[in-house]
DNA sequence: CTGTTAGCGCTTTCAC
DNA sequence: GTGAAAGCGCTAACAG
């Protein structure tokens, strides 16, 4: 039994393909009786529209491509969630693709994108400048980037404003009576330097604004990982650096730091208060639960996809905007009053 | 400037569409010189194949639909990772869709699937029997389910064999000198009962095989969450139940349990050893790090997608198989020697 | 209201 | 080797 097409339905119902199409698409210029006959034929034959044919005919693919870094980190799930929430509402599909590795891979992806495999594209955390983004846009394919490093000007972007969360964090720590700060910065790698230095500079400024100088001896570069955090704190301790507040540039680092502090007999949050960055899912499962700056990935992603869909469906010519999304501190249990205040 | 099609290239190169198509698809029955001329035209016009047209013409959509429960839990990322790994290798895209809520939603999804929006479908953790799965299969669309509850016979499924991990867990605890066990089982809800009771039964049997009876007083139903774990342990403690090993039916529960134990002054792992289930990403970030039964989602998902792609591309008629994937215990720090053994 | 006629853009026989 | 023509299955003007 061959695949049943709209043509079969038409013949079976004694009408033309056009009429069937109209019935299928709920057009109101069809006689009630005819419509019924068509419906019966559809049911009898078990007909279903071929999506691909519809897509070609309508010039849409009802999907948004989500290009993610190949190292799908835990936080990716937040991005996906946000994207799916919006996609579902608009009956779009989220097509996940991982970032291309080499030149050949890149060319293929770009060809797919320009070939309109998707109606719009959301690029998550591009490390570098992506020269093909403007081309896509010029080709009329809406593109948005999430959390880039400012390396793709002219492309609509949603980026977190880390300063608000950092201000809150510093204000929180200072309010708690903390007086000497140490900071675990990101690793000295090309790829991560931008984020890393930005966060450091913001912390430094926020502290300075409150009269605290964060000198270089109190800053140690570390990997964005649990092990990195452990090593970082061990390093600080070994050098005899004193601090009652520790700021980590990622949550995993913060957890490692808490482990190292505990190993050294320093109680978190009393002896040392710790704040992380990102608010990863595990932040609620650490002991103590982690106070951290929430990176609003879900929101950014949802807003980005909503915007993309709007410019896909509404034909609203997307205009390059840079949406800055505020970050906030989530206070949990890894921060608390200073020892001499607690009573 | 209109969209450039294969026809434009053909005219520009002075050949027919067919020839262009052959060049595009690396067919060898094209004269070298002609091919070059076509290539130049392609480059000059900036032509790119329209994916949708290719898809319609070839009857493929180069994608695998991933239907996930709407409550995208943390563990979903593992499923996605596994799926993407395989998809990427085969140049397929993973199109994520969330489970339909009502009847209308379901109908629409089924219509999309039967309408070949995707070449194959992977359904993750269907709660109930899905009557439309066999239909899809009958329509020639490969379908596989991941971690179902045996509610969809006749459909290829990848399911974890929890018994192996549970055997290992019990053997590990007993080997540690643990003698009295308590178990936090799943909630008394319709939806989760299957998993919950299966795990309980397996634990009970494994313990019995080693001479330990897990009586009802030592089993308490709890939510699969941190709060559930806390409440469960509080309940046990209040009732004066004594135990030196606690088995949780999920990792989040295990973390909650550890919190409650700590609050009660019971040290993990010495006073009470705790084992979880799933090996969620946060298991490495808890304090102590969680010993738990690893749920091989990544592997199952990767294997499932690989199988789907094989039957999509190879035209290998997929035969309903039930792949049982062994689980294993990951020993971390929440389990350790019993108090009187430690020395 | 309904049907005719062109598409959508590429692939694929099958003659030449 | 190359091209004409017939799809793939649906949509969309435009007559009638």
XYZ file of C-alpha atoms (C1' of nucleotides) in Angstrom:
718
model
C 0.000 0.000 0.000
C 1.532 3.188 -1.266
C 1.711 6.372 0.673
C -1.599 8.182 0.515
C -1.363 11.717 -0.760
C -3.650 14.626 -1.122
C -4.273 13.470 -4.660
C -5.708 10.168 -3.493
C -7.994 11.981 -1.128
C -9.107 14.287 -3.914
C -9.970 11.426 -6.203
C -11.672 9.466 -3.507
C -13.793 12.439 -2.535
C -14.425 13.449 -6.103
C -12.937 16.912 -5.736
C -9.684 18.614 -6.678
C -6.453 18.724 -4.733
C -6.995 22.403 -4.146
C -10.229 21.757 -2.355
C -8.672 19.129 -0.178
C -5.915 21.552 0.663
C -8.476 24.147 1.635
C -10.245 21.712 3.906
C -6.937 20.716 5.413
C -6.114 24.296 6.174
C -9.500 25.234 7.558
C -10.270 27.686 4.839
C -13.809 28.886 5.105
C -14.568 29.039 1.435
C -15.588 25.415 1.237
C -19.110 24.126 1.176
C -19.979 22.316 4.372
C -21.109 19.214 2.614
C -18.055 19.053 0.390
C -15.851 19.537 3.389
C -17.517 16.625 5.101
C -17.025 14.391 2.135
C -13.378 15.315 2.073
C -13.039 14.707 5.784
C -14.535 11.286 5.382
C -12.136 10.461 2.592
C -9.253 11.639 4.726
C -10.353 9.459 7.586
C -11.065 6.502 5.376
C -7.689 6.607 3.716
C -5.814 7.528 6.856
C -4.268 10.502 5.168
C -1.725 12.734 6.890
C -0.011 15.739 5.413
C 3.605 15.323 4.569
C 5.420 17.946 6.567
C 8.287 18.209 4.162
C 6.039 19.005 1.269
C 4.322 21.663 3.330
C 7.654 23.065 4.321
C 8.877 23.341 0.785
C 5.650 24.829 -0.458
C 5.439 27.336 2.312
C 9.091 28.070 2.510
C 9.296 27.376 6.203
C 10.723 24.592 8.275
C 9.052 25.362 11.565
C 12.241 25.024 13.469
C 14.877 27.049 15.183
C 18.413 25.762 15.069
C 20.211 25.810 18.386
C 23.961 25.745 17.922
C 25.669 24.774 21.127
C 29.299 24.325 22.121
C 30.299 20.718 21.660
C 31.166 20.384 25.317
C 27.563 20.318 26.387
C 27.919 21.531 29.906
C 25.319 21.145 32.582
C 24.033 24.635 32.175
C 23.014 23.845 28.620
C 19.883 22.265 29.933
C 18.696 25.686 31.039
C 19.212 27.098 27.598
C 17.340 24.219 26.061
C 14.498 24.576 28.502
C 14.045 28.226 27.791
C 14.195 27.645 24.075
C 11.726 24.791 24.216
C 9.247 26.715 26.258
C 8.954 29.353 23.573
C 9.233 26.966 20.682
C 6.462 24.796 21.974
C 4.151 27.711 22.417
C 4.661 28.666 18.793
C 4.661 25.082 17.527
C 8.240 25.243 16.480
C 10.807 22.587 16.961
C 14.235 23.133 18.461
C 16.864 21.473 16.332
C 20.051 21.041 18.285
C 23.341 21.130 16.486
C 26.750 21.163 17.969
C 29.357 23.686 17.059
C 31.445 22.660 14.076
C 35.012 21.619 14.765
C 37.048 22.107 11.622
C 36.707 24.074 8.435
C 34.873 21.329 6.565
C 32.421 20.962 9.405
C 31.849 24.664 9.538
C 31.249 24.875 5.820
C 28.710 22.126 6.003
C 26.853 23.730 8.868
C 26.813 27.085 7.171
C 25.553 25.485 3.981
C 22.764 23.834 5.932
C 21.857 27.064 7.613
C 21.940 29.102 4.442
C 20.062 26.283 2.789
C 17.286 27.105 5.213
C 17.358 23.892 7.145
C 15.962 26.058 9.946
C 13.902 29.194 9.983
C 16.088 30.907 12.517
C 19.282 30.287 14.398
C 20.322 30.749 17.990
C 24.041 30.482 18.569
C 25.051 29.765 22.143
C 28.313 31.116 23.497
C 30.321 31.491 20.345
C 33.939 31.684 21.461
C 35.151 33.703 18.516
C 33.942 35.975 15.823
C 31.777 34.046 13.382
C 32.080 35.681 9.981
C 29.178 33.722 8.555
C 26.637 35.161 10.938
C 26.175 38.391 8.973
C 25.854 36.361 5.776
C 22.998 34.414 7.239
C 21.351 37.582 8.273
C 21.840 39.083 4.865
C 20.232 35.985 3.434
C 17.175 36.813 5.477
C 17.645 34.207 8.170
C 17.161 35.634 11.638
C 20.156 35.023 13.863
C 20.684 35.676 17.530
C 23.600 34.933 19.773
C 23.443 34.082 23.418
C 26.119 35.135 25.843
C 28.826 35.965 23.346
C 31.828 38.024 24.207
C 30.940 40.982 22.122
C 32.774 39.352 19.271
C 29.853 39.537 16.891
C 28.749 43.119 16.553
C 25.777 43.727 14.350
C 24.083 40.520 15.471
C 21.229 40.521 17.922
C 22.595 39.280 21.198
C 21.381 38.451 24.648
C 24.084 38.837 27.200
C 24.050 38.725 30.955
C 24.906 41.900 32.789
C 27.164 40.421 35.384
C 27.648 43.693 37.160
C 24.288 43.707 38.902
C 24.783 40.273 40.418
C 28.320 41.118 41.370
C 27.230 44.337 43.037
C 24.707 42.367 45.011
C 27.260 39.774 45.973
C 29.754 42.307 47.230
C 27.133 44.275 49.014
C 25.887 41.079 50.632
C 29.343 40.043 51.803
C 30.207 43.470 53.105
C 26.883 43.647 54.870
C 27.744 40.377 56.538
C 30.841 41.999 57.993
C 33.350 40.392 55.679
C 36.553 42.364 55.397
C 39.208 40.504 53.505
C 38.434 39.069 50.153
C 40.050 36.506 47.943
C 39.010 35.684 44.428
C 39.379 32.588 42.306
C 39.595 33.883 38.791
C 39.347 31.922 35.553
C 42.256 30.139 33.938
C 44.781 32.022 31.869
C 43.494 30.699 28.605
C 42.760 32.575 25.466
C 39.238 31.235 25.217
C 38.070 32.106 28.677
C 40.051 35.213 29.353
C 37.349 37.607 28.316
C 34.752 36.352 30.793
C 37.295 35.802 33.442
C 38.814 39.251 33.288
C 35.487 40.939 33.059
C 34.258 39.295 36.224
C 37.466 40.093 38.035
C 37.339 43.733 37.008
C 33.735 44.040 38.094
C 34.424 42.506 41.482
C 37.429 44.681 41.958
C 35.456 47.792 41.159
C 32.541 46.833 43.359
C 34.866 46.179 46.251
C 36.795 49.354 45.714
C 33.580 51.332 45.718
C 33.123 50.089 49.262
C 36.661 50.774 50.305
C 38.183 47.350 49.840
C 41.214 46.838 47.704
C 41.544 43.469 46.047
C 45.252 43.209 45.441
C 46.875 40.655 43.196
C 48.029 38.475 46.045
C 44.407 37.754 46.787
C 43.557 36.733 43.261
C 44.474 33.331 41.948
C 43.723 31.936 38.525
C 42.129 28.507 38.522
C 40.338 26.095 36.281
C 36.572 26.447 36.059
C 36.155 23.136 37.806
C 35.915 21.531 41.183
C 39.549 20.558 41.053
C 40.436 24.095 40.018
C 38.674 25.482 43.048
C 40.404 23.089 45.376
C 43.790 23.870 43.932
C 43.137 27.580 44.030
C 42.277 27.610 47.698
C 45.145 25.300 48.550
C 47.429 27.750 46.801
C 46.058 30.722 48.722
C 46.329 28.902 52.018
C 49.836 27.725 51.357
C 50.901 31.266 50.630
C 49.405 32.290 53.948
C 46.854 34.603 52.421
C 44.134 35.494 54.924
C 40.553 36.042 53.860
C 37.096 35.721 55.289
C 35.236 35.870 52.004
C 35.989 33.862 48.909
C 34.607 34.691 45.509
C 34.694 32.009 42.846
C 34.191 32.587 39.146
C 32.085 29.474 38.709
C 29.992 27.227 40.873
C 32.057 24.136 40.339
C 35.077 26.122 41.498
C 33.163 27.281 44.531
C 32.368 23.714 45.495
C 36.005 22.743 45.176
C 36.923 25.751 47.250
C 34.506 24.739 49.989
C 36.057 21.301 50.033
C 39.536 22.688 50.399
C 38.433 25.088 53.098
C 36.783 22.303 55.021
C 39.899 20.181 54.693
C 41.853 23.066 56.176
C 39.488 23.266 59.098
C 37.863 26.473 57.976
C 34.125 26.435 58.429
C 31.918 27.769 55.650
C 30.162 30.160 55.986
C 31.421 31.309 59.399
C 35.151 31.406 58.945
C 34.957 31.989 55.254
C 31.890 32.855 53.245
C 31.851 31.596 49.696
C 29.985 32.837 46.660
C 29.921 31.167 43.283
C 28.853 32.159 39.814
C 26.222 30.705 37.492
C 23.768 29.066 39.849
C 24.144 25.647 38.326
C 21.588 22.990 39.201
C 23.843 21.426 41.805
C 23.984 24.657 43.817
C 21.053 23.404 45.847
C 22.689 20.100 46.582
C 25.988 21.258 47.990
C 26.599 21.414 51.695
C 26.230 24.179 52.599
C 23.981 25.159 49.744
C 25.733 27.632 47.531
C 25.154 31.357 47.516
C 25.810 32.378 43.962
C 25.152 34.834 41.164
C 22.391 33.490 38.979
C 23.120 33.456 35.294
C 19.702 33.875 33.673
C 20.190 31.412 30.875
C 16.633 30.202 30.837
C 15.286 33.704 30.474
C 17.802 34.801 27.933
C 17.211 31.729 25.858
C 13.444 32.040 26.042
C 13.563 35.687 25.091
C 15.978 35.019 22.279
C 13.811 32.310 20.782
C 10.693 34.379 21.198
C 12.395 37.160 19.292
C 13.530 34.833 16.568
C 10.095 33.374 16.120
C 8.609 36.823 15.995
C 10.859 37.854 13.179
C 10.268 34.555 11.418
C 6.516 34.647 11.529
C 5.870 38.342 11.624
C 8.326 39.132 8.904
C 9.501 41.828 11.251
C 12.894 42.650 9.941
C 15.091 41.818 12.898
C 17.167 44.749 13.986
C 20.447 44.141 15.679
C 19.960 44.811 19.337
C 22.053 43.990 22.310
C 19.821 42.888 25.120
C 21.477 43.097 28.467
C 19.884 40.843 31.031
C 20.457 41.594 34.684
C 21.955 38.956 36.946
C 21.074 38.550 40.603
C 22.549 37.036 43.690
C 20.834 33.987 45.075
C 21.528 33.850 48.770
C 21.770 30.367 50.226
C 23.901 28.983 53.017
C 27.502 29.345 51.972
C 27.541 32.940 53.134
C 26.790 34.154 56.643
C 27.790 36.565 59.362
C 31.455 36.980 60.192
C 32.793 35.080 63.180
C 32.971 38.003 65.557
C 29.512 39.146 64.695
C 27.640 35.908 64.996
C 27.686 36.264 68.764
C 17.951 39.937 -5.560
C 15.937 36.765 -5.688
C 16.970 33.503 -4.180
C 19.414 31.741 -6.472
C 18.352 28.273 -7.437
C 19.824 25.394 -9.284
C 18.106 26.720 -12.381
C 20.026 29.979 -12.242
C 23.256 28.074 -11.927
C 22.305 25.914 -14.872
C 21.584 28.868 -17.084
C 24.657 30.733 -15.997
C 26.845 27.718 -16.715
C 25.051 26.882 -19.913
C 24.036 23.401 -18.807
C 20.894 21.728 -17.536
C 19.595 21.484 -14.010
C 20.312 17.775 -14.089
C 23.975 18.370 -14.702
C 24.208 20.879 -11.932
C 22.583 18.398 -9.624
C 25.108 15.787 -10.592
C 27.974 18.127 -9.887
C 26.413 19.015 -6.586
C 26.192 15.398 -5.603
C 29.660 14.422 -6.749
C 28.482 12.117 -9.444
C 31.316 10.913 -11.578
C 29.529 10.948 -14.872
C 30.276 14.580 -15.511
C 32.981 15.884 -17.748
C 35.750 17.531 -15.762
C 35.589 20.726 -17.719
C 31.815 20.992 -17.447
C 32.024 20.362 -13.763
C 34.469 23.207 -13.368
C 32.246 25.579 -15.260
C 29.373 24.634 -13.007
C 31.479 25.063 -9.908
C 32.448 28.520 -11.024
C 28.860 29.447 -11.634
C 27.949 28.157 -8.193
C 30.657 30.222 -6.601
C 29.883 33.286 -8.648
C 26.208 33.231 -7.804
C 26.720 32.167 -4.221
C 24.388 29.262 -4.651
C 23.448 26.951 -1.775
C 21.128 23.982 -1.950
C 17.809 24.414 -0.318
C 17.619 21.713 2.307
C 13.872 21.519 2.251
C 13.769 20.853 -1.456
C 16.353 18.132 -1.053
C 14.385 16.652 1.765
C 11.199 16.508 -0.204
C 12.879 15.109 -3.261
C 14.771 12.487 -1.344
C 12.083 11.723 1.133
C 14.290 12.288 4.142
C 14.497 14.963 6.745
C 17.856 14.122 8.240
C 16.586 14.343 11.742
C 15.591 12.243 14.667
C 12.775 13.486 16.834
C 13.466 13.312 20.542
C 10.274 13.340 22.546
C 10.969 14.204 26.137
C 8.758 14.582 29.202
C 7.747 18.177 29.603
C 9.373 18.367 32.995
C 12.836 18.500 31.566
C 14.762 17.149 34.487
C 18.448 17.479 34.963
C 19.172 14.014 33.723
C 17.744 14.938 30.325
C 21.030 16.509 29.434
C 22.611 13.079 29.452
C 20.037 11.760 27.050
C 20.563 14.713 24.773
C 24.299 14.310 24.875
C 24.155 10.687 23.923
C 21.707 11.383 21.148
C 23.748 14.266 19.787
C 26.941 12.306 19.766
C 25.460 9.760 17.411
C 23.443 12.228 15.411
C 26.429 14.395 14.734
C 28.481 11.490 13.528
C 25.788 10.650 11.004
C 25.025 14.260 10.129
C 21.592 14.089 11.557
C 19.923 16.708 13.637
C 18.203 16.056 16.934
C 14.825 17.752 16.983
C 13.594 18.082 20.516
C 9.889 18.001 21.172
C 8.167 17.892 24.467
C 5.549 15.361 25.326
C 2.058 16.449 24.355
C -0.258 17.429 27.169
C -3.824 17.015 26.002
C -5.578 15.141 23.243
C -5.307 17.957 20.735
C -1.604 18.278 21.394
C -1.116 14.587 21.025
C -2.972 14.499 17.753
C -0.880 17.271 16.396
C 2.352 15.605 17.398
C 1.284 12.294 15.949
C 0.283 14.012 12.734
C 3.684 15.638 12.534
C 5.425 12.376 13.167
C 3.339 10.422 10.702
C 3.792 13.309 8.311
C 7.483 12.453 8.436
C 8.657 15.609 10.074
C 11.478 13.386 11.319
C 13.067 10.279 9.938
C 12.945 8.461 13.223
C 11.649 8.966 16.718
C 13.081 8.381 20.159
C 10.562 8.588 22.952
C 12.029 9.184 26.376
C 10.337 7.763 29.436
C 6.792 7.467 28.239
C 4.666 7.213 31.342
C 1.855 5.254 29.779
C 1.090 3.079 26.859
C 1.266 5.100 23.652
C -1.126 3.558 21.165
C 0.234 5.594 18.289
C 3.703 4.122 18.482
C 2.807 0.958 16.576
C 1.071 3.093 13.963
C 4.234 5.029 13.358
C 6.132 1.857 13.024
C 3.590 0.451 10.640
C 3.983 3.627 8.618
C 7.632 2.764 8.244
C 8.969 5.264 10.726
C 11.524 3.736 13.071
C 10.592 4.243 16.706
C 12.471 3.469 19.861
C 11.621 4.121 23.475
C 14.050 4.859 26.234
C 13.466 3.695 29.754
C 9.789 2.922 29.474
C 7.976 0.806 31.972
C 7.327 -2.084 29.701
C 4.115 -0.402 28.679
C 4.906 -0.473 24.991
C 5.517 -4.028 23.929
C 6.451 -4.536 20.338
C 8.496 -1.363 20.244
C 12.249 -1.390 20.372
C 13.260 -0.263 23.812
C 16.386 0.484 25.748
C 15.880 -0.026 29.434
C 18.260 -0.017 32.343
C 18.680 -3.244 34.214
C 18.567 -1.877 37.693
C 19.268 -5.205 39.289
C 22.964 -5.229 38.531
C 23.563 -1.858 40.130
C 21.384 -2.766 43.069
C 23.240 -6.019 43.601
C 26.471 -4.098 43.617
C 25.106 -1.548 46.036
C 23.910 -4.143 48.514
C 27.052 -6.139 48.195
C 29.067 -2.984 48.776
C 27.112 -2.019 51.882
C 27.203 -5.478 53.340
C 30.899 -5.690 52.632
C 31.311 -2.476 54.570
C 29.786 -4.155 57.594
C 26.384 -2.482 57.388
C 23.697 -4.489 59.115
C 20.463 -2.599 59.368
C 18.989 -1.058 56.294
C 16.362 1.552 55.650
C 15.011 2.488 52.273
C 13.440 5.644 50.947
C 11.071 4.460 48.301
C 9.259 6.515 45.666
C 6.000 8.324 46.277
C 2.709 6.504 46.200
C 1.702 7.930 42.890
C 0.312 6.141 39.915
C 2.916 7.507 37.563
C 5.976 6.551 39.510
C 4.800 3.414 41.190
C 6.230 1.077 38.624
C 9.821 2.273 38.970
C 9.487 2.714 42.647
C 8.169 -0.739 43.371
C 10.604 -2.396 41.061
C 13.552 -0.830 42.801
C 12.162 -1.704 46.193
C 11.596 -5.308 45.214
C 15.087 -5.624 43.789
C 16.666 -4.197 46.914
C 14.583 -6.411 49.107
C 15.586 -9.481 47.158
C 19.257 -8.555 47.079
C 19.249 -8.006 50.829
C 17.373 -11.189 51.513
C 19.858 -13.125 49.449
C 22.438 -11.994 51.948
C 20.335 -12.748 54.967
C 18.885 -9.320 55.656
C 15.175 -8.768 55.903
C 13.933 -5.348 54.914
C 10.673 -5.111 56.752
C 8.028 -2.501 56.093
C 8.917 -0.417 59.109
C 12.232 0.325 57.425
C 10.708 1.441 54.179
C 9.218 4.872 53.822
C 7.688 6.376 50.723
C 8.976 9.818 49.830
C 9.011 12.320 47.018
C 11.820 12.001 44.497
C 13.275 15.257 45.693
C 15.588 16.771 48.226
C 12.670 17.705 50.435
C 11.284 14.203 50.069
C 14.533 12.726 51.291
C 14.675 15.041 54.258
C 11.104 14.277 55.229
C 11.628 10.573 54.782
C 14.601 10.438 57.108
C 12.911 12.693 59.622
C 10.019 10.285 59.609
C 12.244 7.262 60.198
C 14.112 8.991 62.975
C 10.963 10.148 64.678
C 9.648 6.640 64.684
C 12.859 5.518 66.301
C 13.876 3.284 63.452
C 17.553 2.337 63.687
C 19.687 1.848 60.600
C 23.289 2.150 59.556
C 22.678 2.108 55.835
C 20.183 4.180 53.938
C 19.136 3.476 50.424
C 17.434 6.244 48.456
C 15.523 5.789 45.235
C 16.930 8.924 43.677
C 19.955 11.116 44.114
C 18.040 14.209 45.081
C 16.379 12.182 47.810
C 19.743 10.922 48.949
C 21.022 14.470 49.313
C 17.996 15.424 51.364
C 18.530 12.348 53.475
C 22.116 13.289 54.136
C 21.001 16.707 55.234
C 18.480 15.281 57.654
C 21.000 12.823 59.015
C 23.511 15.559 59.560
C 20.908 17.653 61.312
C 20.263 14.712 63.595
C 23.931 14.439 64.400
C 24.468 11.283 62.409
C 27.676 11.356 60.427
C 27.648 10.126 56.847
C 29.220 7.720 55.955
C 30.339 6.477 59.368
C 27.123 6.365 61.342
C 24.977 5.885 58.310
C 26.111 5.108 54.798
C 23.938 6.467 52.035
C 23.475 5.335 48.477
C 21.462 7.114 45.843
C 20.131 6.240 42.436
C 20.759 7.787 39.021
C 24.161 9.364 39.391
C 22.947 12.819 38.536
C 25.515 15.489 37.690
C 25.392 16.951 41.171
C 26.506 13.662 42.741
C 30.075 14.888 42.536
C 29.295 18.142 44.227
C 27.580 16.912 47.350
C 29.406 16.637 50.638
C 30.230 13.845 51.001
C 30.180 12.973 47.350
C 27.413 10.559 46.640
C 27.813 6.835 46.162
C 25.078 5.915 43.768
C 23.818 3.551 41.112
C 24.622 4.996 37.718
C 21.745 5.130 35.298
C 23.386 4.783 31.878
C 21.281 7.342 30.073
C 24.033 8.586 27.851
C 24.825 5.119 26.613
C 21.247 4.074 26.183
C 20.439 7.202 24.288
C 23.474 6.939 22.062
C 22.762 3.322 21.281
C 19.122 4.048 20.628
C 19.892 6.827 18.191
C 22.552 4.779 16.497
C 20.018 2.038 15.990
C 17.436 4.445 14.668
C 19.839 5.947 12.206
C 20.894 2.518 11.064
C 17.361 1.544 10.252
C 16.726 4.908 8.618
C 19.713 4.863 6.333
C 20.266 1.182 5.914
C 16.642 0.431 5.323
C 17.186 -2.361 7.790
C 13.700 -3.165 8.868
C 13.889 -2.461 12.566
C 12.915 -5.458 14.631
C 11.427 -4.923 18.023
C 14.104 -5.699 20.542
C 14.342 -5.018 24.192
C 17.839 -3.956 25.019
C 18.649 -4.285 28.656
C 21.526 -2.098 29.730
C 23.340 -2.969 32.926
C 23.641 -0.413 35.692
C 26.601 -0.110 38.000
C 27.402 1.300 41.383
C 29.644 4.325 41.473
C 31.400 4.336 44.805
C 32.158 7.768 46.172
C 32.259 9.041 49.735
C 28.782 8.685 51.163
C 29.447 5.057 51.992
C 32.193 3.775 54.221
C 33.097 1.275 56.912
C 30.734 0.789 59.822
C 31.575 2.578 63.077
C 32.878 -0.414 64.940
C 35.032 -1.513 62.094
C 36.691 1.714 61.235
C 39.011 1.344 64.203
C -17.608 27.744 -3.776
C -14.450 24.849 -6.796
C -10.974 23.531 -10.077
C -7.014 24.723 -13.149
C -2.554 25.823 -13.387
C 1.681 26.964 -11.696
C 4.840 26.804 -8.674
C 8.317 25.475 -4.210
C 13.729 23.657 -5.634
C 15.945 19.616 -6.174
C 16.464 14.588 -7.806
C 16.212 10.976 -10.945
C 15.120 8.043 -14.607
C 15.839 7.451 -19.344
C 16.606 8.605 -23.839
C 19.999 10.880 -26.890
C 28.362 12.902 -20.869
C 24.170 15.550 -20.935
C 19.432 17.038 -20.869
C 14.214 16.671 -21.069
C 10.752 15.513 -18.332
C 8.478 13.621 -14.670
C 8.314 13.449 -10.122
C 8.453 14.506 -4.485
C 3.395 16.304 -2.068
C 1.469 20.348 -0.976
C 0.080 25.433 -1.548
C -1.619 29.499 -3.804
C -3.266 32.557 -7.424
C -6.676 33.134 -10.372
C -10.384 31.989 -13.218
C -14.810 30.328 -13.621
